[in-house]
Coordinates of C-alpha atoms in Angstrom, one line a residue:
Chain A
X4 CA -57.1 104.6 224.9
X5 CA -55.7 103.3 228.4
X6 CA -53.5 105.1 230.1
X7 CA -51.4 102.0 230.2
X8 CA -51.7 101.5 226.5
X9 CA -48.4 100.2 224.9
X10 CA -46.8 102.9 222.8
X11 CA -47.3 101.1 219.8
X12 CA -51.0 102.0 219.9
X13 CA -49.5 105.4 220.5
X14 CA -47.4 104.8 217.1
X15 CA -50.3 103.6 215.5
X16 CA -52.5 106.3 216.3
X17 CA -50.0 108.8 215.0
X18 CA -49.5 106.9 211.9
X19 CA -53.0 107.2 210.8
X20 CA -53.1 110.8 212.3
X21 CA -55.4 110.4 214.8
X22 CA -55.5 112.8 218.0
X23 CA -55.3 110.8 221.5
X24 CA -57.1 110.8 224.3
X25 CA -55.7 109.0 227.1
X26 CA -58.4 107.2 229.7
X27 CA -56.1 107.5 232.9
X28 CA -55.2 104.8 235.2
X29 CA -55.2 105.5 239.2
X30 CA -52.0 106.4 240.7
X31 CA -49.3 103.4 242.5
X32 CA -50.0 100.8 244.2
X33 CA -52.9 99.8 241.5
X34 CA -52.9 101.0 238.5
X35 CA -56.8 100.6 238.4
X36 CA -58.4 101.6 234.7
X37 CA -62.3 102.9 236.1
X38 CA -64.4 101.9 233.1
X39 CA -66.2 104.9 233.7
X40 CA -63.1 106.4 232.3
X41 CA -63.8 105.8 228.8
X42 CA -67.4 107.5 229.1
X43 CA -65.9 110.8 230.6
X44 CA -63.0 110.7 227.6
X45 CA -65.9 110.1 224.9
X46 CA -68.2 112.8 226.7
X47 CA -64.5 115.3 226.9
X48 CA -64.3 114.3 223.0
X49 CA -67.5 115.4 221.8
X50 CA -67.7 118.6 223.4
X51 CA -64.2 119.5 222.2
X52 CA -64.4 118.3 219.1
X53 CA -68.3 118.3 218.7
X54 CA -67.8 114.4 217.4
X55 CA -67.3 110.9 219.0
X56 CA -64.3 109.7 219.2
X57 CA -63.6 107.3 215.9
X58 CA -62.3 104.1 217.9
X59 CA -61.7 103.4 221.5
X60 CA -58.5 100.7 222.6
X61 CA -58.1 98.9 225.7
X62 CA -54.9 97.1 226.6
X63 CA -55.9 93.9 227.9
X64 CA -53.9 93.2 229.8
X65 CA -51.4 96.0 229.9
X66 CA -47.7 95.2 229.6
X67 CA -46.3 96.8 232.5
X68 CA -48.4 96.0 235.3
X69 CA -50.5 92.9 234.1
X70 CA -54.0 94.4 235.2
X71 CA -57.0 93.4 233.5
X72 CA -59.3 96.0 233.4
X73 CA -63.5 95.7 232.9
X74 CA -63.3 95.1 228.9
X75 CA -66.8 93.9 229.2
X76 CA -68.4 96.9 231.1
X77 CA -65.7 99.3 229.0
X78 CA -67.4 97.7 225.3
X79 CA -70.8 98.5 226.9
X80 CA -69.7 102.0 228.1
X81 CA -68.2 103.0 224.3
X82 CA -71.4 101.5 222.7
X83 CA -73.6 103.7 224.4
X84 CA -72.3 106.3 222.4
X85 CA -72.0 104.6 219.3
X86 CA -68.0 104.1 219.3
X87 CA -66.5 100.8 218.2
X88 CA -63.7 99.3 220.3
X89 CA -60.3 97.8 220.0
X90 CA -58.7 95.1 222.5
X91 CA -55.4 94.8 222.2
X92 CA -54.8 91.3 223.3
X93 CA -51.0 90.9 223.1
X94 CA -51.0 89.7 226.5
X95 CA -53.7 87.4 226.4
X96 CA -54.7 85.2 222.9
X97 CA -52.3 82.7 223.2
X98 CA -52.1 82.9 226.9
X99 CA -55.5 82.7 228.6
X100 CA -59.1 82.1 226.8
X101 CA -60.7 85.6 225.4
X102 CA -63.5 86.0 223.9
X103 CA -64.4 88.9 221.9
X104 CA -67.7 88.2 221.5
X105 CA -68.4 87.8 225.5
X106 CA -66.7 91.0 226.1
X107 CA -68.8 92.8 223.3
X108 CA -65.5 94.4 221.6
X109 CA -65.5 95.2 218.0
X110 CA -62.0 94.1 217.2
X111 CA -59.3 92.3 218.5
X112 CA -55.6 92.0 218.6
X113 CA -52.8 89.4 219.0
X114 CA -49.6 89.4 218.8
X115 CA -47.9 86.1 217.2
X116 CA -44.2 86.8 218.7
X117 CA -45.8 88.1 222.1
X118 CA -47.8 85.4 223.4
X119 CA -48.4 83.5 220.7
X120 CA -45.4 80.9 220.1
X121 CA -44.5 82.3 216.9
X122 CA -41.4 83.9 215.3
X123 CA -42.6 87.7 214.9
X124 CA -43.5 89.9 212.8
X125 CA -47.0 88.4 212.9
X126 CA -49.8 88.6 214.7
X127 CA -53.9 87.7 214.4
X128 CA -56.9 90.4 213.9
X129 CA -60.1 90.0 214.4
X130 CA -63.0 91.8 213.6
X131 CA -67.0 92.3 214.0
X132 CA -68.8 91.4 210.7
X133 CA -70.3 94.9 210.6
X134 CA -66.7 96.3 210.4
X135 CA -65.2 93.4 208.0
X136 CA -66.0 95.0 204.4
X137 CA -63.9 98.1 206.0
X138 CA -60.9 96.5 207.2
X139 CA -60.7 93.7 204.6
X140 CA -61.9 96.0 202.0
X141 CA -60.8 94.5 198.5
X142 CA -59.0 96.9 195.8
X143 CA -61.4 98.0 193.3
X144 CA -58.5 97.1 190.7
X145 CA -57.0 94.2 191.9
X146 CA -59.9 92.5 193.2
X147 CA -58.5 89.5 195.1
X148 CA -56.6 91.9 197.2
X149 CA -57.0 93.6 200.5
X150 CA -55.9 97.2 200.3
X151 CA -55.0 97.5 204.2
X152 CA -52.9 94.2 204.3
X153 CA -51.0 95.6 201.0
X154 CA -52.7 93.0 199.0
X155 CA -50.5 90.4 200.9
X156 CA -50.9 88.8 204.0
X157 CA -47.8 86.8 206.2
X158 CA -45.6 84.2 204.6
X159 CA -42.7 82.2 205.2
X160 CA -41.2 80.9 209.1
X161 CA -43.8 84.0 210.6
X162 CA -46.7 82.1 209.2
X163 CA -45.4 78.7 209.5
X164 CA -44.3 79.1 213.3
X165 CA -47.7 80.1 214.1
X166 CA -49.3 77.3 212.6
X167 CA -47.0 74.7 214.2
X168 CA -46.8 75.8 217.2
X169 CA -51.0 76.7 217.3
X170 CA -52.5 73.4 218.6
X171 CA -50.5 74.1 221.6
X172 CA -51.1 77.6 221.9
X173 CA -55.0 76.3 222.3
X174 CA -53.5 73.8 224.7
X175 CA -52.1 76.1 227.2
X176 CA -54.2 78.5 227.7
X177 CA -57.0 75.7 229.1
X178 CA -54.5 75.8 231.8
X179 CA -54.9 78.8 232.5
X180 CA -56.3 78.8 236.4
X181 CA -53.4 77.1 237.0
X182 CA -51.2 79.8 235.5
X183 CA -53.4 82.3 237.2
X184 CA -52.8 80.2 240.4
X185 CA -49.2 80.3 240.1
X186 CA -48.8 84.0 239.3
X187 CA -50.6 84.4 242.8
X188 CA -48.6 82.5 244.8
X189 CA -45.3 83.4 243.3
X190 CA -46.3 87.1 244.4
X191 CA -47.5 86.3 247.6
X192 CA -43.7 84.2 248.3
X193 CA -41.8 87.6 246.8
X194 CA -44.7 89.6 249.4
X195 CA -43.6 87.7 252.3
X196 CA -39.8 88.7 251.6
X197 CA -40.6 92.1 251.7
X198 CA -41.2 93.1 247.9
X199 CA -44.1 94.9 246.4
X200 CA -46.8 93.5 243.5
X201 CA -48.6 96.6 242.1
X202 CA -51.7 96.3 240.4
X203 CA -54.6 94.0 240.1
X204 CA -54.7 92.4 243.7
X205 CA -55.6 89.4 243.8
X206 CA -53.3 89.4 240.5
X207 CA -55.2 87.8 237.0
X208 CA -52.6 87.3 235.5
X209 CA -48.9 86.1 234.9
X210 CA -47.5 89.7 234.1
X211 CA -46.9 91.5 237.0
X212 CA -44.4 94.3 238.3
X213 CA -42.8 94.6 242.0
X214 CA -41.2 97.0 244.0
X215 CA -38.0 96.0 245.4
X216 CA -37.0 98.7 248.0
X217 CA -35.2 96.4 250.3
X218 CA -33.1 95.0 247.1
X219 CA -32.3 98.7 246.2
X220 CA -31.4 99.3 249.5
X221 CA -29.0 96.4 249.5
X222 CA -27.9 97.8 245.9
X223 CA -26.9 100.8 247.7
X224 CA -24.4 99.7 250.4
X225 CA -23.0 96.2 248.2
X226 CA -19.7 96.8 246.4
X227 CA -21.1 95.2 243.2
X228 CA -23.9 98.3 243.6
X229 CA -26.7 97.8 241.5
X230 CA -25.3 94.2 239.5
X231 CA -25.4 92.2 243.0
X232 CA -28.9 91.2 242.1
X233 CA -28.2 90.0 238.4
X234 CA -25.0 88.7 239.3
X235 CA -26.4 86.4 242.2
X236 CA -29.2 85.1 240.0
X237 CA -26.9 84.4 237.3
X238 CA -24.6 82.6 240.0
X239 CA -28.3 80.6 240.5
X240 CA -28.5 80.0 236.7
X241 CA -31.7 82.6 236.7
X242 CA -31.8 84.6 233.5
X243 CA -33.4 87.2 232.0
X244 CA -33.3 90.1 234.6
X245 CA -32.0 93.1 233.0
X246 CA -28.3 93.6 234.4
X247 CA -28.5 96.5 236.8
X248 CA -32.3 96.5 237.7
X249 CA -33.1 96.1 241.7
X250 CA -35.7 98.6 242.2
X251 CA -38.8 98.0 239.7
X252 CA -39.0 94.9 237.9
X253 CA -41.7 93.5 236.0
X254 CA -42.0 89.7 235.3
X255 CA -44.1 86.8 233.8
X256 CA -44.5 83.7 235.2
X257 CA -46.3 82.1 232.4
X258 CA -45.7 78.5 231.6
X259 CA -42.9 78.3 234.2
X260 CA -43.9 75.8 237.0
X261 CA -44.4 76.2 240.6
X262 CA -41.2 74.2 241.4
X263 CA -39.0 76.6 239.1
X264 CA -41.3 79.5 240.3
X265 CA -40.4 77.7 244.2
X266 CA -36.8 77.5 243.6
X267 CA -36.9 81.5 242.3
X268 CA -38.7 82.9 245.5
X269 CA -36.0 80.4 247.3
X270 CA -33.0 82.2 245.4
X271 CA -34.7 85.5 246.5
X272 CA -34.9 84.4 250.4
X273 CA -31.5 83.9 250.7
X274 CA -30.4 86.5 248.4
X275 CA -32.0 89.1 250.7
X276 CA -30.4 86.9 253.7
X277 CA -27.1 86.9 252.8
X278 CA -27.1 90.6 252.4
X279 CA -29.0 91.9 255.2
Chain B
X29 CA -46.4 104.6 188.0
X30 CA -45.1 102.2 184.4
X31 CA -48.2 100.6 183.0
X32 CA -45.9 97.8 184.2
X33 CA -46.1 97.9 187.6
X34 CA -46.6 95.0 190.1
X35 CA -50.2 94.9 191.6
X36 CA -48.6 95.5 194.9
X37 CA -47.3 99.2 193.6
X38 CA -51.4 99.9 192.6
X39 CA -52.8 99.0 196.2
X40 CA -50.2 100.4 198.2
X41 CA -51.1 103.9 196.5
X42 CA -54.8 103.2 197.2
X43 CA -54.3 102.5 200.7
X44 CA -52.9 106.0 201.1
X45 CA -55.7 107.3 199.0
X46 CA -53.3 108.0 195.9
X47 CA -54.7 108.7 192.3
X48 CA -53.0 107.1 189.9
X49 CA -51.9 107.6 186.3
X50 CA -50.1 104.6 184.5
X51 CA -47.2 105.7 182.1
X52 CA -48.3 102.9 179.0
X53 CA -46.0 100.4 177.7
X54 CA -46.1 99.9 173.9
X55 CA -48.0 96.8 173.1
X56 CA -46.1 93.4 172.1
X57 CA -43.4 91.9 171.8
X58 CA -41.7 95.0 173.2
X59 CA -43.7 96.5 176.2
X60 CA -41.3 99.1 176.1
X61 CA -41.9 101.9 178.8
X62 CA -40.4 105.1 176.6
X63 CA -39.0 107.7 179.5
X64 CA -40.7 110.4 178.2
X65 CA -43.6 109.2 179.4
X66 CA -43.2 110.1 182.0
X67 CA -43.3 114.0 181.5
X68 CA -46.4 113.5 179.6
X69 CA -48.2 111.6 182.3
X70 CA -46.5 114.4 184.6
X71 CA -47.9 117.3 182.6
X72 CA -51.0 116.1 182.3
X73 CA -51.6 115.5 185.7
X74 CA -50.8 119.1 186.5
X75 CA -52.8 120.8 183.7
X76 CA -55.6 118.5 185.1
X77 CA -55.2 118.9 188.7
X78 CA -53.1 122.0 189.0
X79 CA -50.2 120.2 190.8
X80 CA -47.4 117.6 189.9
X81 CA -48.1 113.5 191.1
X82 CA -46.2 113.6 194.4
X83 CA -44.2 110.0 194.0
X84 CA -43.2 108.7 190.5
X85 CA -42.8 105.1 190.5
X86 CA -41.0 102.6 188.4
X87 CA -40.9 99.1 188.3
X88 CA -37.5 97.6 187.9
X89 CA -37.2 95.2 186.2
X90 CA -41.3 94.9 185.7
X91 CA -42.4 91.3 187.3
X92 CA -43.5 90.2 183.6
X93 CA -40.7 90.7 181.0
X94 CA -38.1 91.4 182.7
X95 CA -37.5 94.8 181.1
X96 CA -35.0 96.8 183.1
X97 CA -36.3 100.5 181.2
X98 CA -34.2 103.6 181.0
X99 CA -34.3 104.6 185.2
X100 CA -31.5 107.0 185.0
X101 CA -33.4 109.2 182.4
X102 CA -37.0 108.8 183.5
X103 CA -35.5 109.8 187.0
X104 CA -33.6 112.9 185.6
X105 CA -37.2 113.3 183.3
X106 CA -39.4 113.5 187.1
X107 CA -36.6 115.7 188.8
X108 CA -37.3 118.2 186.1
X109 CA -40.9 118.8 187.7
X110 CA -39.5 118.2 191.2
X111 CA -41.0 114.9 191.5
X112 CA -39.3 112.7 193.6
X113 CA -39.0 108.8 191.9
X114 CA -39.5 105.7 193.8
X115 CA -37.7 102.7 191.8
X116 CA -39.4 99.7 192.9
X117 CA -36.3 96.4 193.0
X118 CA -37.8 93.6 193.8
X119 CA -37.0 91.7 191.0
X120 CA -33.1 93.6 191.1
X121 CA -31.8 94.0 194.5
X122 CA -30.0 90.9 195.4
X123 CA -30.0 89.8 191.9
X124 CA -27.6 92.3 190.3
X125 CA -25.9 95.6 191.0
X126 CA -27.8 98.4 191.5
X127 CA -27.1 101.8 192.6
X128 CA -29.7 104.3 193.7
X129 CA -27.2 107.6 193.7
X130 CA -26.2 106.8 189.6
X131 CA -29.7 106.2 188.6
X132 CA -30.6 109.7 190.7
X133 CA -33.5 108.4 191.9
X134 CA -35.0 109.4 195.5
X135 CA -36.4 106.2 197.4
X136 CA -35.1 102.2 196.4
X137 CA -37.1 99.6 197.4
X138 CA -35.9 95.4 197.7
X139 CA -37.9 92.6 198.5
X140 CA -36.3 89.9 201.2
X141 CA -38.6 87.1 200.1
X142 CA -38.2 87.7 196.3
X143 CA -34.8 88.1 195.2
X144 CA -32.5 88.3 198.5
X145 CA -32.8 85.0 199.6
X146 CA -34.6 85.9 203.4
X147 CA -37.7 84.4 204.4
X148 CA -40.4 87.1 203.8
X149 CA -42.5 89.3 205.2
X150 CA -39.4 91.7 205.1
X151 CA -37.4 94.0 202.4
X152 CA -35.2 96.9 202.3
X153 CA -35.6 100.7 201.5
X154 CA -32.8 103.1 200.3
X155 CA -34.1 106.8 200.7
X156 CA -32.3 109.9 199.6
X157 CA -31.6 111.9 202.8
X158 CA -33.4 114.8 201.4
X159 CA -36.6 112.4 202.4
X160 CA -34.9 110.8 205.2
X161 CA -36.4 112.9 208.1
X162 CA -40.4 112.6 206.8
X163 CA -39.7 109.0 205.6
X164 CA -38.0 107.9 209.3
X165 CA -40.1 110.8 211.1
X166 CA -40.0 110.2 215.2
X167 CA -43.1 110.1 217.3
X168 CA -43.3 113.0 219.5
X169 CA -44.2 110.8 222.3
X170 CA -41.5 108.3 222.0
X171 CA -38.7 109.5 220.6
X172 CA -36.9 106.3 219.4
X173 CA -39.6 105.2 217.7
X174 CA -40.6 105.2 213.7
X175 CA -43.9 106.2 212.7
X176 CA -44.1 104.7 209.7
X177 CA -42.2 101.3 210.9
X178 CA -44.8 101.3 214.0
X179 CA -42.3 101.6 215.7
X180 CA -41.1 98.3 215.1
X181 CA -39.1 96.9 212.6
X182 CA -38.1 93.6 211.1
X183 CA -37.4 91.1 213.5
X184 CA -36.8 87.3 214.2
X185 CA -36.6 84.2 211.8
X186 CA -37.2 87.4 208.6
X187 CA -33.9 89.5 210.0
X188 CA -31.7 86.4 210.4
X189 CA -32.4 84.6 206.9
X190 CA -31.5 88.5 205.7
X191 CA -28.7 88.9 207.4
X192 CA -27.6 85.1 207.5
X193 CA -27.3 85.1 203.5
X194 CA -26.6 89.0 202.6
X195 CA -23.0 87.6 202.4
X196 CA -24.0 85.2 199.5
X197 CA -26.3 87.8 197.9
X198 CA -23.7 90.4 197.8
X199 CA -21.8 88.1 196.1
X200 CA -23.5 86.9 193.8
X201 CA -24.8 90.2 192.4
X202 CA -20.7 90.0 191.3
X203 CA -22.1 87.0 188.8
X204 CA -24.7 89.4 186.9
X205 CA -23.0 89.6 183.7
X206 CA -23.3 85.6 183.2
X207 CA -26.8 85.7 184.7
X208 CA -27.2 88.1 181.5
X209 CA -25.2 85.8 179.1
X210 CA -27.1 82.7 180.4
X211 CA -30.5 84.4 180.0
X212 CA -29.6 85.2 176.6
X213 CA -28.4 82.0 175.8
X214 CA -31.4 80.6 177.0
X215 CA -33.9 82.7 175.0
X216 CA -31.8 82.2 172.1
X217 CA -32.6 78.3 172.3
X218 CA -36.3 78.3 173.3
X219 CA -36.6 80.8 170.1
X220 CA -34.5 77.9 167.8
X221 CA -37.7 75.9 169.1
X222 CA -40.3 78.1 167.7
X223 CA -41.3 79.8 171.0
X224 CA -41.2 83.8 170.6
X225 CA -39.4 85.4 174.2
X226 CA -41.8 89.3 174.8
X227 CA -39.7 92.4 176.0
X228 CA -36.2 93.8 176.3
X229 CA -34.4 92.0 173.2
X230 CA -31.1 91.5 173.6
X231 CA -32.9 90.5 177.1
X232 CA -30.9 92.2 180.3
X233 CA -32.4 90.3 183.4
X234 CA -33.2 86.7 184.1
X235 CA -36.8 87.0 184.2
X236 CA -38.6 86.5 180.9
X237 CA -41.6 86.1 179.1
X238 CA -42.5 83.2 176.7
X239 CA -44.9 82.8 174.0
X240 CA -45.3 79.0 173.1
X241 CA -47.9 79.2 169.7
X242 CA -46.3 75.7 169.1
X243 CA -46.8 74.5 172.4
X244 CA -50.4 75.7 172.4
X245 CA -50.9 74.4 169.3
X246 CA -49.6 70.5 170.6
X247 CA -51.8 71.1 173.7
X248 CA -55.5 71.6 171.7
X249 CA -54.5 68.3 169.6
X250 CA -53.3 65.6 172.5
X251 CA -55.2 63.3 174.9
X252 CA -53.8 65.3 178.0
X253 CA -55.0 68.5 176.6
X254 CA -52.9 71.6 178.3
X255 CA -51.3 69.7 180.7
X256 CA -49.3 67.5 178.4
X257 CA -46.3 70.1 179.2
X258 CA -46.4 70.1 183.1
X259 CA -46.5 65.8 182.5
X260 CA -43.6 65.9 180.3
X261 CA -41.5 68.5 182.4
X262 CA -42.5 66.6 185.5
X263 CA -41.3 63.2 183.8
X264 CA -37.7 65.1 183.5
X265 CA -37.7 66.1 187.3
X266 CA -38.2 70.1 185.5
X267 CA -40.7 71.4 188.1
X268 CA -42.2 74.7 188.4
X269 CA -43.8 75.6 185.7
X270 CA -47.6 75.8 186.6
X271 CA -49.9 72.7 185.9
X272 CA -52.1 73.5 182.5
X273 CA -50.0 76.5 181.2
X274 CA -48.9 76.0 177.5
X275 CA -49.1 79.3 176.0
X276 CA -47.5 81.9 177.8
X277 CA -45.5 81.3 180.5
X278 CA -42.6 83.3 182.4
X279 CA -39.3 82.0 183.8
X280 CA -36.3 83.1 185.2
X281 CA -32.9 81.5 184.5
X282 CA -31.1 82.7 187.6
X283 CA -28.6 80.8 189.5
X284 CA -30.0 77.4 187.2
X285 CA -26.5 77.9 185.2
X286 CA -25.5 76.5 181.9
X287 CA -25.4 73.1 182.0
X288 CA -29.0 72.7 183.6
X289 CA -30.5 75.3 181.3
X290 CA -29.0 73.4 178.4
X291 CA -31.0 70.1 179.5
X292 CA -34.2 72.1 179.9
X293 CA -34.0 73.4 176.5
X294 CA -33.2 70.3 175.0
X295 CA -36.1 68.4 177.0
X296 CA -37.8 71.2 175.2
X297 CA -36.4 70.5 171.7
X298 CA -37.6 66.6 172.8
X299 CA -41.4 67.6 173.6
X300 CA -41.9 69.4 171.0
X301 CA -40.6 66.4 168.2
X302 CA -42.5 64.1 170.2
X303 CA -45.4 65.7 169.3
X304 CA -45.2 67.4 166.3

């Protein structure tokens, strides 16, 4: 898997008992994942372990730094040698079109409380036909039931959340050049006062992470130390900064608007301003 | 695992690749699961694989007849070949007391969605601390995290319904011993009618079993066939009680309380002289 993989792929992994192999990612300022990567891990694999590797993952995008790596060229590497492969999407279905069967991935994931307008824990699977009668597979006793769901898929506000709020799930992510649009000029603004947006550059998406050293400076030398930052935003009626962070933040400007996105990289200006 | 036991019990062991052997019930009216049993399903999987089952399960009550078997001796029964007991309480916890440590089982098991009053996918699990640290084992990567919860557990609309009504579920679990009365009550007046209540007699749980011959009987000679009872129930507002059954059906009186299980029974004692 990515070196950027979320840990619960990690979790996952372990649950089934599965060693790891991670593909790694360059170092700062991008993050890159080489889709090369993945051949040199399968290659390691099978002379280590004298098999392929049972399943490759990609994490696309990845949660921290919003880069969205070659899945297409990635599917084709892993096929050449015969492994299937796993997009986790949790990032993207719900946010921005994907299509599985364009990219050549064998399954994919989504996450219903990530990006997907519903109240968690749910989330979407999907799956080439060739490896259906596997992952569905129905219990020879109970034969109406899948074994891996437990013989019981979602219920209740999980399932119904996701089917209300679905038709505009589909909506919004046929806007996404816009969002696309957005997340670049919003990181661009925070650029010109002096932060940092690591990864993909030009960005492709509305996750991304920045470096902040002029705010931790500031958080330094301020007597409010490291809150200054939340405590101005909250004075400015932004939420949802973690109290105490200045240095490394990642954000998400899905769905939020250039004006509010405007009145944000505002708020930041004079901020820094006031301080410096 | 009781010959009892809830679908749901068989595929979860064939998901982990489980064998299982089924400790019979006796046949009707009683399907009574006799505790020892379970020392003869125990011995005879070690004389015919050479080691004990690892996980004894038992359903209580069973989903069917609402049999609440003998859980402190089958449990004592499996501890005397060191094999840990799972008590499976979906159809118990929330409904009426029950205590893992006096039974002496190992692991405890509720359902949110069946008898706790939360919206579902989520339930609870009691586990001896003996099993604690392989049951809530860390991941070596990320410390906080469960394996076997992915590293996740419930969250959202399925946590707050829990938590919003645990107050009202504790509670009532206080009313059990006129849950009992009423259930008895009940079955005593369908049985006035002619129809024949399967299992635990005096019954101990609110979920029971039916046999209507009378009913059946009514059903083969009218214009509406098998759905003459669903018609008349639904003309008396009594809903739930699946379209076209006649025969066999199962109910639980819980919570309904005396005066509208009263009117039920006598709509009963109405449908049948009707048609009789």
């Amino acid at each position: 898997m990515d070196g950027l993989a979320h840990y619960s792929s990690v979790v996952a992994a372990q649950r089934v008992g599965m060693e790891i192999k991670k593909v790694p990612s360059t170092e700062r300022p991008d993050y890159y994942i080489d889709p090369e990567g993945y051949g040199t891990a399968i290659e390691e694999t099978i002379s280590e372990t004298g098999k392929a590797p049972a399943l490759a993952l990609l994490t696309y995008p990845d949660g921290n730094y919003g880069n969205l790596a070659d899945a297409k060229k990635i599917a084709s590497i892993c096929h050449e040698y015969d492994v299937p492969i796993l997009l986790n999407c949790a990032y993207s279905v719900g946010r921005m079109p994907v299509n599985a069967k364009e990219l050549g991935v064998d399954f994919i994931a989504g996450s219903g409380h990530k990006s997907m307008a519903s109240c968690g824990p749910i989330g979407v699977l999907g799956v080439n036909g060739d490896y259906a009668e596997t992952v569905f597979r129905k219990s020879p006793t109970n034969k109406n039931k899948e074994i891996e769901l437990l013989g019981c898929t979602a219920r209740s506000a999980t399932l119904m959340t996701m089917i209300g709020s679905f038709p505009e799930v589909v909506k919004r992510t046929r806007n996404w050049d816009n969002e696309v649009a957005d997340a670049r000029w919003f990181s661009g603004k925070l650029e010109d006062l002096g932060l940092i947006q690591m990864g993909d550059r030009p960005h492709n998406h509305d996750l991304m992470f920045f470096e902040a050293p002029n705010l931790y400076e500031i958080s330094t030398k301020v007597k409010k130390g490291r809150y200054f930052l939340y405590k101005e935003l909250k004075a400015r009626k932004i939420h949802g900064i973690k109290a105490g962070l200045t240095k490394y933040f990642k954000l998400s400007t899905f769905g939020v608007g250039r004006e509010n996105l405007s009145f944000i990289a505002d708020s930041f200006d004079e901020i820094i301003q006031k301080y410096e």
